[in-house]
Coordinates of C-alpha atoms in Angstrom, one line a residue:
X1 CA 0.0 0.0 0.0
X2 CA 1.2 3.5 -0.8
X3 CA 0.1 6.4 1.3
X4 CA -0.4 9.8 -0.4
X5 CA -1.4 13.1 1.2
X6 CA -2.9 15.8 -1.0
X7 CA -2.8 19.2 0.6
X8 CA -5.6 21.8 0.4
X9 CA -5.4 23.7 -2.9
X10 CA -4.0 20.8 -4.8
X11 CA -5.3 17.9 -6.9
X12 CA -3.4 14.9 -8.1
X13 CA -3.6 12.4 -11.0
X14 CA -2.2 8.9 -10.7
X15 CA -0.9 7.1 -13.7
X16 CA 0.6 3.8 -14.6
X17 CA 2.4 3.1 -17.8
X18 CA 1.4 6.5 -19.2
X19 CA -2.3 6.1 -18.5
X20 CA -4.1 8.1 -15.9
X21 CA -5.9 5.9 -13.4
X22 CA -7.3 8.0 -10.7
X23 CA -8.0 11.6 -9.7
X24 CA -7.2 12.5 -6.1
X25 CA -8.5 15.5 -4.2
X26 CA -7.3 17.0 -1.0
X27 CA -6.8 14.4 1.8
X28 CA -5.1 11.2 2.7
X29 CA -5.2 8.4 0.2
X30 CA -4.0 4.7 0.3
X31 CA -3.2 3.2 -3.1
X32 CA -2.3 -0.4 -4.1
X33 CA 1.1 -0.2 -5.7
X34 CA 2.8 -3.6 -5.2
X35 CA 5.5 -3.1 -7.9
X36 CA 6.0 0.6 -7.4
X37 CA 4.8 1.5 -10.9
X38 CA 2.3 4.1 -9.9
X39 CA 3.3 7.8 -10.4
X40 CA 1.5 10.7 -8.9
X41 CA 1.3 14.2 -10.6
X42 CA 0.4 17.1 -8.4
X43 CA -1.4 20.2 -9.7
X44 CA -1.9 23.5 -7.8
X45 CA -5.4 25.0 -7.9
X46 CA -4.0 28.5 -8.9
X47 CA -6.7 29.5 -11.4
X48 CA -4.2 29.0 -14.3
X49 CA -5.1 27.1 -17.5
X50 CA -4.3 23.4 -17.7
X51 CA -1.7 22.5 -20.2
X52 CA -3.4 22.1 -23.6
X53 CA -2.1 18.6 -24.3
X54 CA -3.3 17.4 -20.9
X55 CA -6.6 19.2 -21.3
X56 CA -7.3 17.5 -24.6
X57 CA -6.5 14.1 -23.1
X58 CA -8.8 14.7 -20.2
X59 CA -11.7 15.8 -22.5
X60 CA -11.2 12.7 -24.7
X61 CA -10.6 10.0 -22.2
X62 CA -11.9 11.3 -18.8
X63 CA -14.9 13.5 -19.5
X64 CA -16.4 12.6 -16.1
X65 CA -13.3 14.2 -14.4
X66 CA -13.8 17.3 -16.5
X67 CA -17.4 17.6 -15.6
X68 CA -16.8 17.2 -11.9
X69 CA -13.4 18.9 -11.3
X70 CA -12.9 21.3 -14.2
X71 CA -14.2 24.4 -15.8
X72 CA -14.3 23.8 -19.6
X73 CA -14.3 26.8 -21.9
X74 CA -15.2 26.2 -25.6
X75 CA -16.1 29.4 -27.4
X76 CA -17.6 29.4 -30.9
X77 CA -16.4 31.6 -33.7
X78 CA -19.2 34.1 -32.9
X79 CA -18.5 34.3 -29.1
X80 CA -16.1 36.0 -26.8
X81 CA -15.6 35.1 -23.1
X82 CA -15.1 37.1 -19.9
X83 CA -13.1 35.5 -17.1
X84 CA -13.9 36.8 -13.6
X85 CA -11.6 36.0 -10.7
X86 CA -13.2 36.8 -7.3
X87 CA -16.0 38.6 -9.2
X88 CA -13.4 40.9 -10.9
X89 CA -12.9 40.9 -14.6
X90 CA -9.3 39.7 -15.4
X91 CA -9.3 38.6 -19.0
X92 CA -11.2 38.8 -22.3
X93 CA -11.1 35.7 -24.5
X94 CA -11.3 35.9 -28.3
X95 CA -13.6 33.7 -30.3
X96 CA -12.9 30.0 -30.8
X97 CA -10.9 29.8 -27.5
X98 CA -10.6 26.5 -25.7
X99 CA -9.3 26.3 -22.2
X100 CA -9.6 24.0 -19.2
X101 CA -9.2 25.1 -15.6
X102 CA -9.3 23.1 -12.3
X103 CA -12.2 24.1 -10.2
X104 CA -11.2 26.1 -7.1
X105 CA -14.4 26.8 -5.3
X106 CA -16.3 29.7 -6.8
X107 CA -13.3 31.9 -7.4
X108 CA -13.2 31.5 -11.2
X109 CA -16.2 32.2 -13.5
X110 CA -16.6 32.4 -17.2
X111 CA -19.2 34.3 -19.1
X112 CA -19.6 33.8 -22.9
X113 CA -21.2 36.6 -25.0
X114 CA -22.5 36.6 -28.5
X115 CA -20.9 38.9 -31.1
X116 CA -24.0 39.7 -33.0
X117 CA -23.6 43.4 -32.1
X118 CA -20.1 44.9 -32.2
X119 CA -21.2 47.8 -29.9
X120 CA -20.0 47.4 -26.3
X121 CA -22.6 48.1 -23.6
X122 CA -21.9 51.5 -21.9
X123 CA -21.7 49.8 -18.4
X124 CA -19.1 47.4 -19.7
X125 CA -17.2 50.3 -21.3
X126 CA -17.0 52.0 -17.9
X127 CA -15.7 48.7 -16.4
X128 CA -13.0 48.4 -19.1
X129 CA -11.9 52.0 -18.5
X130 CA -11.9 51.6 -14.7
X131 CA -9.3 48.8 -14.9
X132 CA -5.7 49.6 -15.2
X133 CA -5.0 46.4 -17.1
X134 CA -7.3 43.7 -18.4
X135 CA -5.7 40.9 -20.4
X136 CA -7.2 40.8 -23.8
X137 CA -8.5 44.4 -23.7
X138 CA -6.8 45.0 -27.1
X139 CA -9.9 43.3 -28.5
X140 CA -12.0 46.4 -27.6
X141 CA -11.8 49.9 -29.1
X142 CA -12.6 52.5 -26.5
X143 CA -13.0 56.0 -27.8
X144 CA -13.7 59.2 -25.9
X145 CA -15.3 62.1 -27.8
X146 CA -14.6 65.4 -26.0
X147 CA -16.8 68.4 -25.9
X148 CA -17.2 70.6 -29.1
X149 CA -16.1 67.5 -31.1
X150 CA -17.9 64.6 -32.9
X151 CA -16.6 61.2 -33.6
X152 CA -16.9 59.8 -37.1
X153 CA -17.5 56.0 -36.7
X154 CA -16.2 53.8 -39.5
X155 CA -16.7 50.0 -39.7
X156 CA -14.4 48.3 -42.1
X157 CA -13.6 51.7 -43.7
X158 CA -17.2 52.6 -44.3
X159 CA -18.7 55.6 -42.5
X160 CA -21.6 54.5 -40.2
X161 CA -22.5 57.4 -37.9
X162 CA -21.5 60.6 -36.1
X163 CA -20.9 60.2 -32.4
X164 CA -21.8 63.0 -30.0
X165 CA -19.5 63.8 -27.0
X166 CA -19.2 60.8 -24.7
X167 CA -17.4 57.4 -24.4
X168 CA -18.0 54.6 -26.8
X169 CA -16.8 51.0 -27.2
X170 CA -16.7 48.5 -30.1
X171 CA -15.3 45.0 -30.4
X172 CA -12.4 44.7 -32.9
X173 CA -13.4 41.1 -33.8
X174 CA -14.5 40.2 -37.3
X175 CA -14.7 43.9 -38.1
X176 CA -12.3 46.9 -38.0
X177 CA -13.9 49.8 -36.1
X178 CA -12.4 53.3 -36.2
X179 CA -13.4 56.5 -34.6
X180 CA -12.0 59.8 -36.0
X181 CA -12.3 62.8 -33.7
X182 CA -13.3 65.9 -35.5
X183 CA -13.4 69.4 -34.1
X184 CA -16.6 71.3 -34.9
X185 CA -15.4 74.7 -33.8
X186 CA -13.9 77.5 -35.9
X187 CA -10.4 76.4 -37.0
X188 CA -7.5 78.3 -38.5
X189 CA -5.5 77.2 -41.5
X190 CA -2.1 78.9 -42.3
X191 CA -0.8 79.2 -45.9
X192 CA 2.8 80.3 -45.6
X193 CA 5.6 81.1 -47.9
X194 CA 3.7 81.1 -51.2
X195 CA 6.0 82.5 -53.9
X196 CA 4.0 84.0 -56.7
X197 CA 4.8 86.1 -59.8
X198 CA 2.6 89.2 -60.2
X199 CA 1.3 90.5 -63.5
X200 CA 4.3 92.9 -63.8
X201 CA 6.8 90.1 -63.1
X202 CA 7.6 90.8 -59.5
X203 CA 8.1 87.7 -57.3
X204 CA 6.2 88.0 -54.0
X205 CA 6.1 85.7 -50.9
X206 CA 2.6 85.7 -49.4
X207 CA 1.3 84.4 -46.0
X208 CA -2.4 83.8 -45.7
X209 CA -4.7 82.8 -42.8
X210 CA -8.1 81.3 -43.3
X211 CA -10.7 80.6 -40.6
X212 CA -13.1 77.8 -41.4
X213 CA -15.3 75.1 -40.0
X214 CA -17.2 72.0 -41.1
X215 CA -20.7 72.7 -42.4
X216 CA -21.6 69.1 -43.1
X217 CA -19.1 66.5 -41.8
X218 CA -20.7 63.5 -43.4
X219 CA -20.8 65.2 -46.8
X220 CA -17.2 66.4 -46.4
X221 CA -15.8 62.9 -45.7
X222 CA -18.1 61.1 -48.1
X223 CA -16.7 63.2 -51.0
X224 CA -13.1 63.8 -49.7
X225 CA -10.6 61.6 -48.0
X226 CA -8.8 64.6 -46.5
X227 CA -11.0 67.7 -46.4
X228 CA -8.4 69.9 -44.8
X229 CA -5.8 69.1 -47.6
X230 CA -8.5 69.9 -50.2
X231 CA -9.1 73.3 -48.6
X232 CA -5.4 74.0 -48.5
X233 CA -5.0 73.3 -52.2
X234 CA -8.0 75.5 -53.1
X235 CA -6.5 78.4 -51.2
X236 CA -3.2 77.9 -52.9
X237 CA -4.8 77.9 -56.4
X238 CA -6.9 81.0 -55.6
X239 CA -4.0 83.0 -54.3
X240 CA -2.0 82.2 -57.4
X241 CA -4.8 83.1 -59.7
X242 CA -5.7 86.4 -58.0
X243 CA -2.1 87.6 -57.4
X244 CA -0.9 86.5 -60.8
X245 CA -3.4 88.6 -62.6
X246 CA -2.7 91.9 -60.8
X247 CA 0.3 94.3 -60.6
X248 CA 2.3 95.0 -57.5
X249 CA 0.8 98.4 -57.1
X250 CA -2.7 97.0 -57.2
X251 CA -1.9 94.5 -54.5
X252 CA -0.2 97.0 -52.2
X253 CA -2.8 99.6 -52.7
X254 CA -5.7 97.4 -51.5
X255 CA -4.9 94.3 -49.6
X256 CA -8.5 94.0 -48.4
X257 CA -9.7 93.6 -51.9
X258 CA -7.4 90.6 -52.3
X259 CA -8.9 89.1 -49.1
X260 CA -12.4 89.6 -50.4
X261 CA -11.7 88.1 -53.8
X262 CA -10.0 85.0 -52.3
X263 CA -12.9 84.5 -49.8
X264 CA -15.5 84.7 -52.5
X265 CA -13.7 82.3 -54.8
X266 CA -12.7 79.7 -52.3
X267 CA -16.0 79.8 -50.3
X268 CA -17.9 79.0 -53.5
X269 CA -15.6 76.1 -54.3
X270 CA -15.7 74.3 -51.0
X271 CA -19.3 74.7 -50.0
X272 CA -20.3 71.7 -52.0
X273 CA -17.8 69.6 -50.0
X274 CA -19.4 70.5 -46.6
X275 CA -16.9 73.2 -45.7
X276 CA -17.5 76.8 -44.7
X277 CA -15.1 79.7 -44.8
X278 CA -15.6 82.3 -42.2
X279 CA -12.8 84.8 -43.1
X280 CA -9.6 85.0 -45.0
X281 CA -6.8 87.5 -44.5
X282 CA -3.4 88.2 -46.2
X283 CA -1.0 88.4 -43.3
X284 CA 2.1 89.4 -45.1
X285 CA 3.2 90.4 -48.6
X286 CA 7.0 90.0 -48.6
X287 CA 9.0 91.7 -51.4
X288 CA 12.5 90.6 -52.6
X289 CA 15.4 92.6 -51.2
X290 CA 16.2 94.6 -54.3
X291 CA 12.5 95.5 -54.8
X292 CA 12.2 96.7 -51.2
X293 CA 15.2 99.0 -51.8
X294 CA 13.6 100.4 -55.0
X295 CA 10.3 101.0 -53.3
X296 CA 12.0 102.7 -50.4
X297 CA 13.7 105.1 -52.9
X298 CA 10.4 105.7 -54.6
X299 CA 8.6 106.5 -51.4
X300 CA 11.5 108.7 -50.3
X301 CA 11.4 110.7 -53.6
X302 CA 7.6 111.1 -53.4
X303 CA 7.8 112.4 -49.8
X304 CA 10.7 114.7 -50.7
X305 CA 8.7 116.2 -53.6
X306 CA 5.7 116.7 -51.3
X307 CA 7.9 118.4 -48.8
X308 CA 9.3 120.8 -51.5
X309 CA 5.8 121.7 -52.6
X310 CA 4.8 122.5 -49.1
X311 CA 8.0 124.5 -48.5
X312 CA 7.4 126.6 -51.7
X313 CA 3.8 127.1 -50.7
X314 CA 4.8 128.4 -47.3
X315 CA 7.5 130.7 -48.7
X316 CA 5.0 132.2 -51.2
X317 CA 2.5 132.8 -48.4
X318 CA 5.2 134.4 -46.3
X319 CA 6.3 136.7 -49.1
X320 CA 2.8 137.7 -49.9
X321 CA 2.3 138.6 -46.2
X322 CA 5.5 140.7 -46.1
X323 CA 4.3 142.5 -49.3
X324 CA 1.0 143.3 -47.7
X325 CA 2.7 144.6 -44.5
X326 CA 5.0 146.8 -46.5
X327 CA 2.1 148.4 -48.4
X328 CA 0.4 149.2 -45.1
X329 CA 3.5 150.8 -43.6
X330 CA 4.2 152.8 -46.7
X331 CA 1.2 155.1 -46.0
X332 CA 0.9 154.7 -42.3
X333 CA 3.8 156.1 -40.1
X334 CA 2.3 154.9 -36.9
X335 CA 2.2 151.3 -38.2
X336 CA 5.8 151.7 -39.3
X337 CA 6.8 152.9 -35.8
X338 CA 5.0 149.9 -34.2
X339 CA 6.9 147.5 -36.4
X340 CA 10.1 149.2 -35.4
X341 CA 9.3 148.8 -31.7
X342 CA 8.4 145.2 -32.3
X343 CA 11.8 144.7 -34.0
X344 CA 13.5 146.4 -31.1
X345 CA 11.7 144.1 -28.6
X346 CA 12.8 141.0 -30.4
X347 CA 16.4 142.2 -30.4
X348 CA 16.2 143.0 -26.7
X349 CA 15.2 139.4 -25.9
X350 CA 18.5 138.1 -27.3
X351 CA 21.0 140.3 -25.4
X352 CA 21.8 140.9 -21.8
X353 CA 22.0 144.7 -21.6
X354 CA 21.1 147.7 -23.8
X355 CA 22.3 151.3 -23.2
X356 CA 20.3 154.0 -25.0
X357 CA 21.5 157.7 -25.3
X358 CA 19.4 160.4 -26.9
X359 CA 16.0 158.8 -26.8
X360 CA 14.2 156.3 -29.0
X361 CA 14.9 158.3 -32.1
X362 CA 18.6 157.8 -31.6
X363 CA 18.1 154.1 -31.4
X364 CA 16.2 154.1 -34.6
X365 CA 18.8 156.3 -36.3
X366 CA 21.7 153.9 -35.4
X367 CA 22.8 155.6 -32.2
X368 CA 22.2 152.5 -30.0
X369 CA 25.2 151.3 -28.1
X370 CA 25.1 147.6 -27.0
X371 CA 27.3 146.5 -24.2
X372 CA 28.0 142.8 -23.4

């Protein structure tokens, strides 16, 4: 007789000549083994899967042991499984999974679920997000759509729906779900460094800014794979057409007109693709270095000419005023004397001391003596 003790949390299989003979649970067992040919294999009930080769053998030759002491998982091609350990989700099993576990009380549970609907229940989505790590969670797509955005749902590359702000989940089994997050607010698109030749053969570098938004998202993505790139190209074409048909002077004279022309042209082109242009503005018109020098000289010459005209006008006015004053003094001795006194006053402000001998007449007759 052979005495065998199986500890709690263990299970044993006895075998002879490669064939399993008996399954032993926890406790003390006495076995007949006269020729010492019996071997005992111990297994710990640790909630880990049984080796696949052993599991297949038990299913085939000892189905009663499997029914009484094992948890047998056999998922179909249209099912997934959830493994719970101590009522906590620990693993998600893909379709067609086969596993065998030793029973260990009620610690381990398995729940199969049909894949008829690829949408994950909102409560289960919250459970998946609440876990730091669940084995097999790569089988689920969890997408969060923030405020002021929508999510464009695609299944196998085909647009299905627009998702409002919230959290959504989809199984990535038998299908390929995708959620593209799209901003519904006003957005800015920069067109920088566009080198364009004007009508009078001047090369300009232009920077443009366009404010736009989606008018119809489903329409935009049903007609265009990349709506933003399409808008960018339309702006490029419009800038080149409008700038290339105008001279440098026309562009510099009225930049707002350029903005309005580009806005009208591009807005009409993109509205049929579900896009809306709010405003367009030319930020910079950058001239080549030599052209900037020439324009500076032109501006300087224009301003100098304007200054000369103003100077001549003022000189003419001053001369006319002097002539009128002289005519008044010619026939009015009192006015002449007042002018003389005014002149004397202006002289007196510029010197420290004046000595006068012989009265005011002597001053006016050249008898004034000035001392420093």
